[in-house]
PDB file of N, CA and C in Angstrom:
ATOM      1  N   UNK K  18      17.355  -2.432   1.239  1.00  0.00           N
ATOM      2  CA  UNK K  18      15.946  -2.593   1.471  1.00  0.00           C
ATOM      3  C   UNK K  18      15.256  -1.225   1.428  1.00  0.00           C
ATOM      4  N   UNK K  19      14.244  -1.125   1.059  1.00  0.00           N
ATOM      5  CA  UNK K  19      13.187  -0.677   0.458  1.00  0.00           C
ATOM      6  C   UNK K  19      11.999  -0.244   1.488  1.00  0.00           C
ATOM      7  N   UNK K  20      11.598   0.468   2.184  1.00  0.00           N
ATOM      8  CA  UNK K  20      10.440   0.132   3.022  1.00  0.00           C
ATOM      9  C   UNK K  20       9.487   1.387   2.866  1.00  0.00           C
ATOM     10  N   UNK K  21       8.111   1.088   2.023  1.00  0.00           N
ATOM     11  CA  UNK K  21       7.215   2.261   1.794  1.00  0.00           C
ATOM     12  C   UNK K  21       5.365   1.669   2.514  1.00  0.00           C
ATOM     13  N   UNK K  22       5.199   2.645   3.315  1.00  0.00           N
ATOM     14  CA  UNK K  22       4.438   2.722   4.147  1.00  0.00           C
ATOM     15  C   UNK K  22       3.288   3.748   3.331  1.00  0.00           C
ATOM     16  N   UNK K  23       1.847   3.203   3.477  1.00  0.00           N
ATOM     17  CA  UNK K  23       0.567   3.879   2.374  1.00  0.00           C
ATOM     18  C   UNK K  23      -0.080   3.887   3.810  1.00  0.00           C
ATOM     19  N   UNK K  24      -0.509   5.515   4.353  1.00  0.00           N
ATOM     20  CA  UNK K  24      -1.402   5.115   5.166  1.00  0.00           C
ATOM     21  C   UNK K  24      -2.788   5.785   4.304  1.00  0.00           C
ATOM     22  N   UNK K  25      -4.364   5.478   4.528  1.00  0.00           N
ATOM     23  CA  UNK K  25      -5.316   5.612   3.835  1.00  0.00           C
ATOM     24  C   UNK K  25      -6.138   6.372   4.880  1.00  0.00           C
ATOM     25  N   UNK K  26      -7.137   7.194   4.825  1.00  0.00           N
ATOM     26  CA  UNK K  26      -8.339   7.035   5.382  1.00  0.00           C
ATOM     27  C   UNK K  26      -9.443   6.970   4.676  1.00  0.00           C
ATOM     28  N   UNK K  27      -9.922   6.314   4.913  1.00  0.00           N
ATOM     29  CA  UNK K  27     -11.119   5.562   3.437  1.00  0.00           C
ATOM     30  C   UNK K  27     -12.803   6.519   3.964  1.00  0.00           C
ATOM     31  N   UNK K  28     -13.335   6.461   3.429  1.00  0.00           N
ATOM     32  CA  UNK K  28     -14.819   6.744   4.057  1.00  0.00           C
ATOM     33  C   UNK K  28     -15.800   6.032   4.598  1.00  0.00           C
ATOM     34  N   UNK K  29     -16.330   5.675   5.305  1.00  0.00           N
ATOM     35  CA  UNK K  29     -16.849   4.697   6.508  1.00  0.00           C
ATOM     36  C   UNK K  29     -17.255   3.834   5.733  1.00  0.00           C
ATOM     37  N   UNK K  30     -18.629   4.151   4.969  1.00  0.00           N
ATOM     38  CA  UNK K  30     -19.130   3.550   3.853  1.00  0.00           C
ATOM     39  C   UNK K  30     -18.945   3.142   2.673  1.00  0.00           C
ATOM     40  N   UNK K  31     -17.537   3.342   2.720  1.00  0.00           N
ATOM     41  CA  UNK K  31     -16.547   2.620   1.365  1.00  0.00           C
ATOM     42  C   UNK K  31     -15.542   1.761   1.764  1.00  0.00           C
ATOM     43  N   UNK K  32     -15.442   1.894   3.038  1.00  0.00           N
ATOM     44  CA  UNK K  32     -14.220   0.881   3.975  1.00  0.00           C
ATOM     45  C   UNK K  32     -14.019  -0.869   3.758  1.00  0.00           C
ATOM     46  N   UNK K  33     -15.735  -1.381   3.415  1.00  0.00           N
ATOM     47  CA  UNK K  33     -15.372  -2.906   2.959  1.00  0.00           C
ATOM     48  C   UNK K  33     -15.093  -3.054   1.733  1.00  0.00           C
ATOM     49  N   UNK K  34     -15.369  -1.819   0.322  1.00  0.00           N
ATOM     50  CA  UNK K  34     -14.878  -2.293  -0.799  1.00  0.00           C
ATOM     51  C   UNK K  34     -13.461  -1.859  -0.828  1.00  0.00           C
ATOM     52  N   UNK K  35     -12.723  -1.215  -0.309  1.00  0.00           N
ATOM     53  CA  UNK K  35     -11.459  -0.930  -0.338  1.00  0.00           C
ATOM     54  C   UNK K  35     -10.517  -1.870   0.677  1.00  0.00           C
ATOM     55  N   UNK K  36     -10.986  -2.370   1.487  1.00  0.00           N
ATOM     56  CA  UNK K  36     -10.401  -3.354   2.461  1.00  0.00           C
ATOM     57  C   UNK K  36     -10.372  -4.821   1.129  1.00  0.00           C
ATOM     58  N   UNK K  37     -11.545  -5.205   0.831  1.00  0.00           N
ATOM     59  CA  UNK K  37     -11.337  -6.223  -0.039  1.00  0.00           C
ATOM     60  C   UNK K  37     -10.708  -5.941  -1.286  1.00  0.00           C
ATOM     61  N   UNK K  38     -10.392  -4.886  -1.931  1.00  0.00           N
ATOM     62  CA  UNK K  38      -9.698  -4.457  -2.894  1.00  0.00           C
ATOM     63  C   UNK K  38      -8.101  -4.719  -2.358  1.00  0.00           C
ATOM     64  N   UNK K  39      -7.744  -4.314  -1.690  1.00  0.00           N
ATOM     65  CA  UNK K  39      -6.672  -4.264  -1.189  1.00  0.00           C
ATOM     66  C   UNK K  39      -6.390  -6.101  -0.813  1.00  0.00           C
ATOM     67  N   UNK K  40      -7.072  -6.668  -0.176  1.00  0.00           N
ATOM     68  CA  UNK K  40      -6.733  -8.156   0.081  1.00  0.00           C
ATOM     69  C   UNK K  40      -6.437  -8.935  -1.338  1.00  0.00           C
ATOM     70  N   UNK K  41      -7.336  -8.644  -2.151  1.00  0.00           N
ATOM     71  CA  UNK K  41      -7.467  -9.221  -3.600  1.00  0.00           C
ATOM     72  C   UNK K  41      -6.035  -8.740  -4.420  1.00  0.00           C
ATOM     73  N   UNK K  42      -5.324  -7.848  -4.041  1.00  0.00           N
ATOM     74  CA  UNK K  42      -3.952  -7.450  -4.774  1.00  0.00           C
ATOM     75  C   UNK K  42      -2.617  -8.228  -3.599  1.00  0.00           C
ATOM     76  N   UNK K  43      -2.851  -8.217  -2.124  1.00  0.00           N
ATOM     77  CA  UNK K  43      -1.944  -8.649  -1.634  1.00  0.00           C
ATOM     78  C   UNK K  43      -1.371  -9.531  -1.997  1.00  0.00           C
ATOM     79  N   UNK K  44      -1.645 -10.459  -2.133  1.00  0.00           N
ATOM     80  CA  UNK K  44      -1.531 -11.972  -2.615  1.00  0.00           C
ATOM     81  C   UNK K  44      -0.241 -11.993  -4.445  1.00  0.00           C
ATOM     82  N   UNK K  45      -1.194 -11.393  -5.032  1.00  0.00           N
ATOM     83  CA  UNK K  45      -0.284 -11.159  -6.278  1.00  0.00           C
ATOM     84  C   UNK K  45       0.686 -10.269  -6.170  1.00  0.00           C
ATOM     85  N   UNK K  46       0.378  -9.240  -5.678  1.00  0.00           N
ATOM     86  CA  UNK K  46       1.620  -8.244  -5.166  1.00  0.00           C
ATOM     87  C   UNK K  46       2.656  -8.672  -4.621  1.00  0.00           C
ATOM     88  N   UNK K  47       2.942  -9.682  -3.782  1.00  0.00           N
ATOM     89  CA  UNK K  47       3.856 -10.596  -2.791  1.00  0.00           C
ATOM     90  C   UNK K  47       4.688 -10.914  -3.574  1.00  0.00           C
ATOM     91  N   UNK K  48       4.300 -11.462  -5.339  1.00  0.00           N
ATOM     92  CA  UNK K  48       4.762 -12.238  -6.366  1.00  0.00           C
ATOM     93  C   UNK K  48       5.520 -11.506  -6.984  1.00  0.00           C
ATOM     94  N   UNK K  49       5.681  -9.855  -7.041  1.00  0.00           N
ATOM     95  CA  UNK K  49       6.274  -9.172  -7.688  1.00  0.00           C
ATOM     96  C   UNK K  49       7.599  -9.311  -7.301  1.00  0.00           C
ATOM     97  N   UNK K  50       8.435  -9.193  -8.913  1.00  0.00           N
ATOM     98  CA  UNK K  50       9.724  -9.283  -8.670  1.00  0.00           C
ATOM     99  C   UNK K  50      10.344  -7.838  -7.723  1.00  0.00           C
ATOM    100  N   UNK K  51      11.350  -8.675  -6.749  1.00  0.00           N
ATOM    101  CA  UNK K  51      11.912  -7.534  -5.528  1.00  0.00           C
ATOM    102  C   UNK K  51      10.947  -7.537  -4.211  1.00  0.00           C
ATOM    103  N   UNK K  52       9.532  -7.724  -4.481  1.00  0.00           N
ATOM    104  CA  UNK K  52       9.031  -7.448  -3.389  1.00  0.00           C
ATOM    105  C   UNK K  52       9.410  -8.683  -2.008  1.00  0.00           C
ATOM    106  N   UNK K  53       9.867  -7.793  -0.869  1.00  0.00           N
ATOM    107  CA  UNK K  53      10.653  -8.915   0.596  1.00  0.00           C
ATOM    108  C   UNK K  53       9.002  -9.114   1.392  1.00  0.00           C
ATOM    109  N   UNK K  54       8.082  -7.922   1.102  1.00  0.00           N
ATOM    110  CA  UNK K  54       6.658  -8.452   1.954  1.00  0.00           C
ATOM    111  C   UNK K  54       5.649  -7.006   1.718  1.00  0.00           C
ATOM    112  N   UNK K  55       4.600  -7.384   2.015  1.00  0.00           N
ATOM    113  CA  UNK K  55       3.533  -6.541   1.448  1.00  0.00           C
ATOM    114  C   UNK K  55       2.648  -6.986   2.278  1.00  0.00           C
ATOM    115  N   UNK K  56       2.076  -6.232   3.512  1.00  0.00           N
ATOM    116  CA  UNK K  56       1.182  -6.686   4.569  1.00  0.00           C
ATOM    117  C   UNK K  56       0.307  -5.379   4.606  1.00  0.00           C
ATOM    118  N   UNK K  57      -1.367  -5.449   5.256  1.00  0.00           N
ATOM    119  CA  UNK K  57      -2.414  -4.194   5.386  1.00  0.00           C
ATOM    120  C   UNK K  57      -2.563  -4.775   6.494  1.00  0.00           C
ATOM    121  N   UNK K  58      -2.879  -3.768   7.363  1.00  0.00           N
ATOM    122  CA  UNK K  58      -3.244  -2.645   8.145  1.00  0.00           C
ATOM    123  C   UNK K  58      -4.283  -2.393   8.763  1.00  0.00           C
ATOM    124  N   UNK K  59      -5.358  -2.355   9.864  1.00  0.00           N
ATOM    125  CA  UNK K  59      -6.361  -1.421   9.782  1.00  0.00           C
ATOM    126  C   UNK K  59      -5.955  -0.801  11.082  1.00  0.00           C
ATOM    127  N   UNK K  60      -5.941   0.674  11.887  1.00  0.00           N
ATOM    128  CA  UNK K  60      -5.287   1.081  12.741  1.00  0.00           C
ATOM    129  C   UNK K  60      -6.559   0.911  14.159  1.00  0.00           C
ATOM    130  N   UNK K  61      -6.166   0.439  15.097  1.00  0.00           N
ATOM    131  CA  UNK K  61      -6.817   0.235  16.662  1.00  0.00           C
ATOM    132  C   UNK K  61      -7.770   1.566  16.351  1.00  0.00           C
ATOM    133  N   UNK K  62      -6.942   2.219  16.648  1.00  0.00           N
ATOM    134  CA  UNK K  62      -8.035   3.622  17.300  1.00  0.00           C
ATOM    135  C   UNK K  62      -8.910   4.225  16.237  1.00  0.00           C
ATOM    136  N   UNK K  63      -8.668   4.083  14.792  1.00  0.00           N
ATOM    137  CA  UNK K  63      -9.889   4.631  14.194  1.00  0.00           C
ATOM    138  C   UNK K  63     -10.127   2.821  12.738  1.00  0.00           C
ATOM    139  N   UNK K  64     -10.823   2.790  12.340  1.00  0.00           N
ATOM    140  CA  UNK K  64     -10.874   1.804  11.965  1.00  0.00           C
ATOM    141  C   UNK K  64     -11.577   2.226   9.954  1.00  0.00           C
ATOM    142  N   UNK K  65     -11.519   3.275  10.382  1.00  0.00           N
ATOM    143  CA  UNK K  65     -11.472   3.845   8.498  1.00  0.00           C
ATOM    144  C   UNK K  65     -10.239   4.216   8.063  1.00  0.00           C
ATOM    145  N   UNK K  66      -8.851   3.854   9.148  1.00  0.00           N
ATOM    146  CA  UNK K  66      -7.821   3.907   8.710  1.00  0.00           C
ATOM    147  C   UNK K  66      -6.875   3.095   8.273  1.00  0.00           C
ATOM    148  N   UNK K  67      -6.437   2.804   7.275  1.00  0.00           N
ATOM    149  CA  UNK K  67      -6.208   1.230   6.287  1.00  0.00           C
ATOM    150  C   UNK K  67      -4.203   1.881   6.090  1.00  0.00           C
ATOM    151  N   UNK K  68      -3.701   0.697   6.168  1.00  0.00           N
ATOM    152  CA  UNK K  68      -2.071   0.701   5.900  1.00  0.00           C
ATOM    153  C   UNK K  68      -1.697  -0.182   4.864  1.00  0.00           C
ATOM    154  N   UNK K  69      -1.006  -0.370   3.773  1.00  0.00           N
ATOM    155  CA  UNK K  69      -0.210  -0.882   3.560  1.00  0.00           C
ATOM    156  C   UNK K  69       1.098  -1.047   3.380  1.00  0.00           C
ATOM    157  N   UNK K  70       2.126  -2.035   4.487  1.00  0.00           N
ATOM    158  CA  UNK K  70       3.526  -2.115   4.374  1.00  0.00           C
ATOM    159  C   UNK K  70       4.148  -2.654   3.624  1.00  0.00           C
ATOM    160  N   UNK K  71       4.978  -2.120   2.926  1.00  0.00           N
ATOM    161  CA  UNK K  71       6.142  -3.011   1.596  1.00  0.00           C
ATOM    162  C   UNK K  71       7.350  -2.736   2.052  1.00  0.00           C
ATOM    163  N   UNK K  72       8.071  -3.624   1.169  1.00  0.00           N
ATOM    164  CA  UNK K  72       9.661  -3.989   1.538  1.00  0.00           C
ATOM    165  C   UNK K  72       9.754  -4.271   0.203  1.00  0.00           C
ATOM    166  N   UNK K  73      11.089  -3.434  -0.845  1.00  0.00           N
ATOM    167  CA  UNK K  73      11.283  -4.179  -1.691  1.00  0.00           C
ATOM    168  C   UNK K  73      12.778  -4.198  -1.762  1.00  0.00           C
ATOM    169  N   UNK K  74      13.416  -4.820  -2.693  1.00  0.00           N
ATOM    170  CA  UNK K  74      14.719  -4.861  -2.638  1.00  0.00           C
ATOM    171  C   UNK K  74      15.807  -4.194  -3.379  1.00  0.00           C
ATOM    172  N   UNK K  75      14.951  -3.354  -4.088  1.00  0.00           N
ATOM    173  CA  UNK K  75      15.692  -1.952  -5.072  1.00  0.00           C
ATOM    174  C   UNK K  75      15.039  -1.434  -5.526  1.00  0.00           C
ATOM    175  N   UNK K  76      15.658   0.021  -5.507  1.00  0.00           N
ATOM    176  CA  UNK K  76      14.557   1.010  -6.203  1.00  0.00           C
ATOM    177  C   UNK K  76      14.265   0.375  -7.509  1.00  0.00           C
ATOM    178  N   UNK K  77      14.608   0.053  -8.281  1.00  0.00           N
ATOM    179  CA  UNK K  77      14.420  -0.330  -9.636  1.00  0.00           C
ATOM    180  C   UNK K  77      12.991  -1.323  -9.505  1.00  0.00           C
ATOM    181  N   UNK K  78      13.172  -1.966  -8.905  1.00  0.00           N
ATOM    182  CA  UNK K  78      11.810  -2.951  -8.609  1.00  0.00           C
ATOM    183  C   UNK K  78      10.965  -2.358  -8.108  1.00  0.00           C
ATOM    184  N   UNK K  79      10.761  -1.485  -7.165  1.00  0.00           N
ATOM    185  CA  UNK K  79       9.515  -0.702  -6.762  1.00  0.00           C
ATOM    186  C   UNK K  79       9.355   0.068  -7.497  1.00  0.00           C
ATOM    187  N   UNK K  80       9.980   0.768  -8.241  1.00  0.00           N
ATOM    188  CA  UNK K  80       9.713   1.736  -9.767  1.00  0.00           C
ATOM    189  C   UNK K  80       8.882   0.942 -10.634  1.00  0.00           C
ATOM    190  N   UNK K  81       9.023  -0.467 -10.940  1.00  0.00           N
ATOM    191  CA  UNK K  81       8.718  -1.503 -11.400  1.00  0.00           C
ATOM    192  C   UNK K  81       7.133  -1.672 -11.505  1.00  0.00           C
ATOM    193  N   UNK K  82       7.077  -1.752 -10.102  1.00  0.00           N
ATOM    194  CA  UNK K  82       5.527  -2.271  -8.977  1.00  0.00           C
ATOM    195  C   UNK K  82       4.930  -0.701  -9.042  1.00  0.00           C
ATOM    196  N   UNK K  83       5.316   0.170  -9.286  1.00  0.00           N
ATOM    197  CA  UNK K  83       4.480   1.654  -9.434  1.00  0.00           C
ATOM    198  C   UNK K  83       4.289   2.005 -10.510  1.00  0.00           C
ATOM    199  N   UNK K  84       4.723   1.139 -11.811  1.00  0.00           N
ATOM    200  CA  UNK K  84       3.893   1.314 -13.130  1.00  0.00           C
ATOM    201  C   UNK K  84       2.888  -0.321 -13.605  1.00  0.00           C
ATOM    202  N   UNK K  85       3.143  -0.671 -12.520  1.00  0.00           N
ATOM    203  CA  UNK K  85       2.415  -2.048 -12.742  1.00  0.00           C
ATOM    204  C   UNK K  85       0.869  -2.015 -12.564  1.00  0.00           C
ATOM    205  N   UNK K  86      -0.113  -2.699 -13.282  1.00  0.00           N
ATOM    206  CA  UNK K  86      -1.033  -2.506 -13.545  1.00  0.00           C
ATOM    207  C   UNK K  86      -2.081  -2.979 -12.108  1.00  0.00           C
ATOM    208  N   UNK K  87      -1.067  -4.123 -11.388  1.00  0.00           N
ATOM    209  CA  UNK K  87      -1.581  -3.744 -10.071  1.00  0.00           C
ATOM    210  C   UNK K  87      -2.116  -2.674  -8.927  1.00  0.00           C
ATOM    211  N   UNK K  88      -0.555  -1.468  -8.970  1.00  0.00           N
ATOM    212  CA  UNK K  88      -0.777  -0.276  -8.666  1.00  0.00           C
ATOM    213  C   UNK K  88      -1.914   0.137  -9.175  1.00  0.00           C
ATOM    214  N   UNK K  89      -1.917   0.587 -10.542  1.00  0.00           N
ATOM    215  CA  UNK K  89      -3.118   1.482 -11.156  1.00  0.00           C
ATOM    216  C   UNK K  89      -4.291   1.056 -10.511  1.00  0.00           C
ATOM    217  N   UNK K  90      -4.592  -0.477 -10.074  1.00  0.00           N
ATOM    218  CA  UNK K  90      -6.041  -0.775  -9.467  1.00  0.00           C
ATOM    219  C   UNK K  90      -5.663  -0.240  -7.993  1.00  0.00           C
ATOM    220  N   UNK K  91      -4.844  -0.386  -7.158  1.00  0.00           N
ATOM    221  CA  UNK K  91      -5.091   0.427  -5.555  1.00  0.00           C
ATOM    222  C   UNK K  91      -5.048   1.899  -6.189  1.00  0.00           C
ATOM    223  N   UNK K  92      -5.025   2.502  -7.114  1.00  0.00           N
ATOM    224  CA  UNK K  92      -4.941   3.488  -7.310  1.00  0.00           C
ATOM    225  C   UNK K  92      -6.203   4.453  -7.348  1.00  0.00           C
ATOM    226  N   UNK K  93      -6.786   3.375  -8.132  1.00  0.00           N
ATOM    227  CA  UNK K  93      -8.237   3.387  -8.210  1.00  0.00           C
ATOM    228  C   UNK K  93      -8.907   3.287  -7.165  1.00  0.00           C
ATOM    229  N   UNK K  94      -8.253   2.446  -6.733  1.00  0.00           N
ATOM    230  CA  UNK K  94      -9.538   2.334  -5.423  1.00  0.00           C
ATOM    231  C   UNK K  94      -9.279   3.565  -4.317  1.00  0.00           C
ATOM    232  N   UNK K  95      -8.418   3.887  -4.842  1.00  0.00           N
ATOM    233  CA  UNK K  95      -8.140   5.536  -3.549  1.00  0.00           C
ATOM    234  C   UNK K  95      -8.995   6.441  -3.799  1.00  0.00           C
ATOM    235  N   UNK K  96      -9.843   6.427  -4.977  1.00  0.00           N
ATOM    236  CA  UNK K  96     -10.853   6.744  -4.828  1.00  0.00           C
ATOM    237  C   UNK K  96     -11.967   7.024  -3.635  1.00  0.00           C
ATOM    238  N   UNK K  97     -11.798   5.887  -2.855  1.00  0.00           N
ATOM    239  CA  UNK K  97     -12.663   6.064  -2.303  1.00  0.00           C
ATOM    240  C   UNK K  97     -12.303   6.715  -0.579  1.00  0.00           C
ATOM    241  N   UNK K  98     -11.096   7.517  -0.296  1.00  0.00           N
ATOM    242  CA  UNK K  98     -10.413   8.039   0.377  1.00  0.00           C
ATOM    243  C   UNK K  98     -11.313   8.976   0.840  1.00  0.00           C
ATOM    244  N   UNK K  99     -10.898   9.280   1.980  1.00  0.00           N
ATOM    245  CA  UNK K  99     -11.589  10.561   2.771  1.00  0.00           C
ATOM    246  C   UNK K  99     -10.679  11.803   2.143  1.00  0.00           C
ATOM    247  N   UNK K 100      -9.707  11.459   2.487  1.00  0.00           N
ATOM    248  CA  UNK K 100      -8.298  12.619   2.303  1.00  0.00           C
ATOM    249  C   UNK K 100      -7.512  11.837   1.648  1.00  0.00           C
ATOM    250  N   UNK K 101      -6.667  12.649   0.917  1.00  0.00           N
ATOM    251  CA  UNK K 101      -4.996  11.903   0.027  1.00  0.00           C
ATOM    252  C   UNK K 101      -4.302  11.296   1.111  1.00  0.00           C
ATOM    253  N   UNK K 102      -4.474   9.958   0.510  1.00  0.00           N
ATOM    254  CA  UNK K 102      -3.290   9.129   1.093  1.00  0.00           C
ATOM    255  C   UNK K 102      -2.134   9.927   1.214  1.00  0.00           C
ATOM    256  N   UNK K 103      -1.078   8.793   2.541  1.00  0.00           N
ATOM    257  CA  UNK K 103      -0.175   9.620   2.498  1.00  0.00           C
ATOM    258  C   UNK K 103       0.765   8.446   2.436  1.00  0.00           C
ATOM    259  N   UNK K 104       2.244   8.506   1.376  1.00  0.00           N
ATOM    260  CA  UNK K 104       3.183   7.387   1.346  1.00  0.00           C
ATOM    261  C   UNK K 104       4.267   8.147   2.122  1.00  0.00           C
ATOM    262  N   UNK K 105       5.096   7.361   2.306  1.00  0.00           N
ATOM    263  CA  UNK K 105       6.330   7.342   3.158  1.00  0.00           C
ATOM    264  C   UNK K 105       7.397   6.150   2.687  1.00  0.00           C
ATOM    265  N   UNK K 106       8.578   6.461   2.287  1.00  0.00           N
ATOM    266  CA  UNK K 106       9.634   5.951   1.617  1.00  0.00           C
ATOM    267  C   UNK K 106      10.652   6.020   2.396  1.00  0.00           C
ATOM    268  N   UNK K 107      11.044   4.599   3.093  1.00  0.00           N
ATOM    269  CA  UNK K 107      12.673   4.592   3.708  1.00  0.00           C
ATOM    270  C   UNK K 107      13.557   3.786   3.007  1.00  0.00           C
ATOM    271  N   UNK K 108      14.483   3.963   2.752  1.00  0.00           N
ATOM    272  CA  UNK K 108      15.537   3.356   2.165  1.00  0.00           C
ATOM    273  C   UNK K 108      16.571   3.543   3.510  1.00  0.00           C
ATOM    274  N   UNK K 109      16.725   1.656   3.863  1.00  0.00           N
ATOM    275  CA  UNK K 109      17.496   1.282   4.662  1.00  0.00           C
ATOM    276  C   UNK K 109      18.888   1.184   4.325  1.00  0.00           C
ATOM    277  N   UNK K 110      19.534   0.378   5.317  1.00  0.00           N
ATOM    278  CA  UNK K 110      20.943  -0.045   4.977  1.00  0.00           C
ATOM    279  C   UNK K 110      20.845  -1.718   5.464  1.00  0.00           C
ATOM    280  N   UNK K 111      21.424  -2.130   3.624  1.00  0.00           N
ATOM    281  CA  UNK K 111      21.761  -3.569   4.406  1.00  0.00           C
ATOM    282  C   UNK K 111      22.525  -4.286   5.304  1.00  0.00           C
TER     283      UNK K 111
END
């Protein structure tokens, strides 16, 4: 298992088009081959701060999902970031 963590901080006034950007890919993203779950985020204490959690089931498949044309659209939409996202990659043990 696979587990990569996107935390965001978006800009106040860009926070509902990137929140709905992000809902509008969950759904199809779920469908990708390998992916175990793909859930967002918004954090208690500041609320321009957006997560998304994945689980996939081999590197090969998340290599997969990071040239997929899905990616390229959250990619896009990081655009609208305060600061560079930051990812985080664990590779568990089954």
């Amino acid at each position: 298992m696979i587990l990569v963590i996107i935390r965001m901080k978006v800009l106040a006034e860009k926070r509902k088009e990137l929140s709905q950007t992000i809902a509008s890919l969950i759904g199809s993203l779920r469908t990708e081959k390998g992916c175990l779950r793909c859930d967002s985020y918004r954090s208690m204490e500041d609320e321009n701060e957006l997560c998304i959690v994945e689980e996939w089931d081999t590197r090969e498949n998340l290599n997969s999902h990071l040239k997929s044309e899905r990616f390229k659209v959250l990619r896009g939409a990081m655009s609208l970031l305060q600061e560079p996202f930051e990812r985080v990659v664990w590779h568990g043990r089954d």
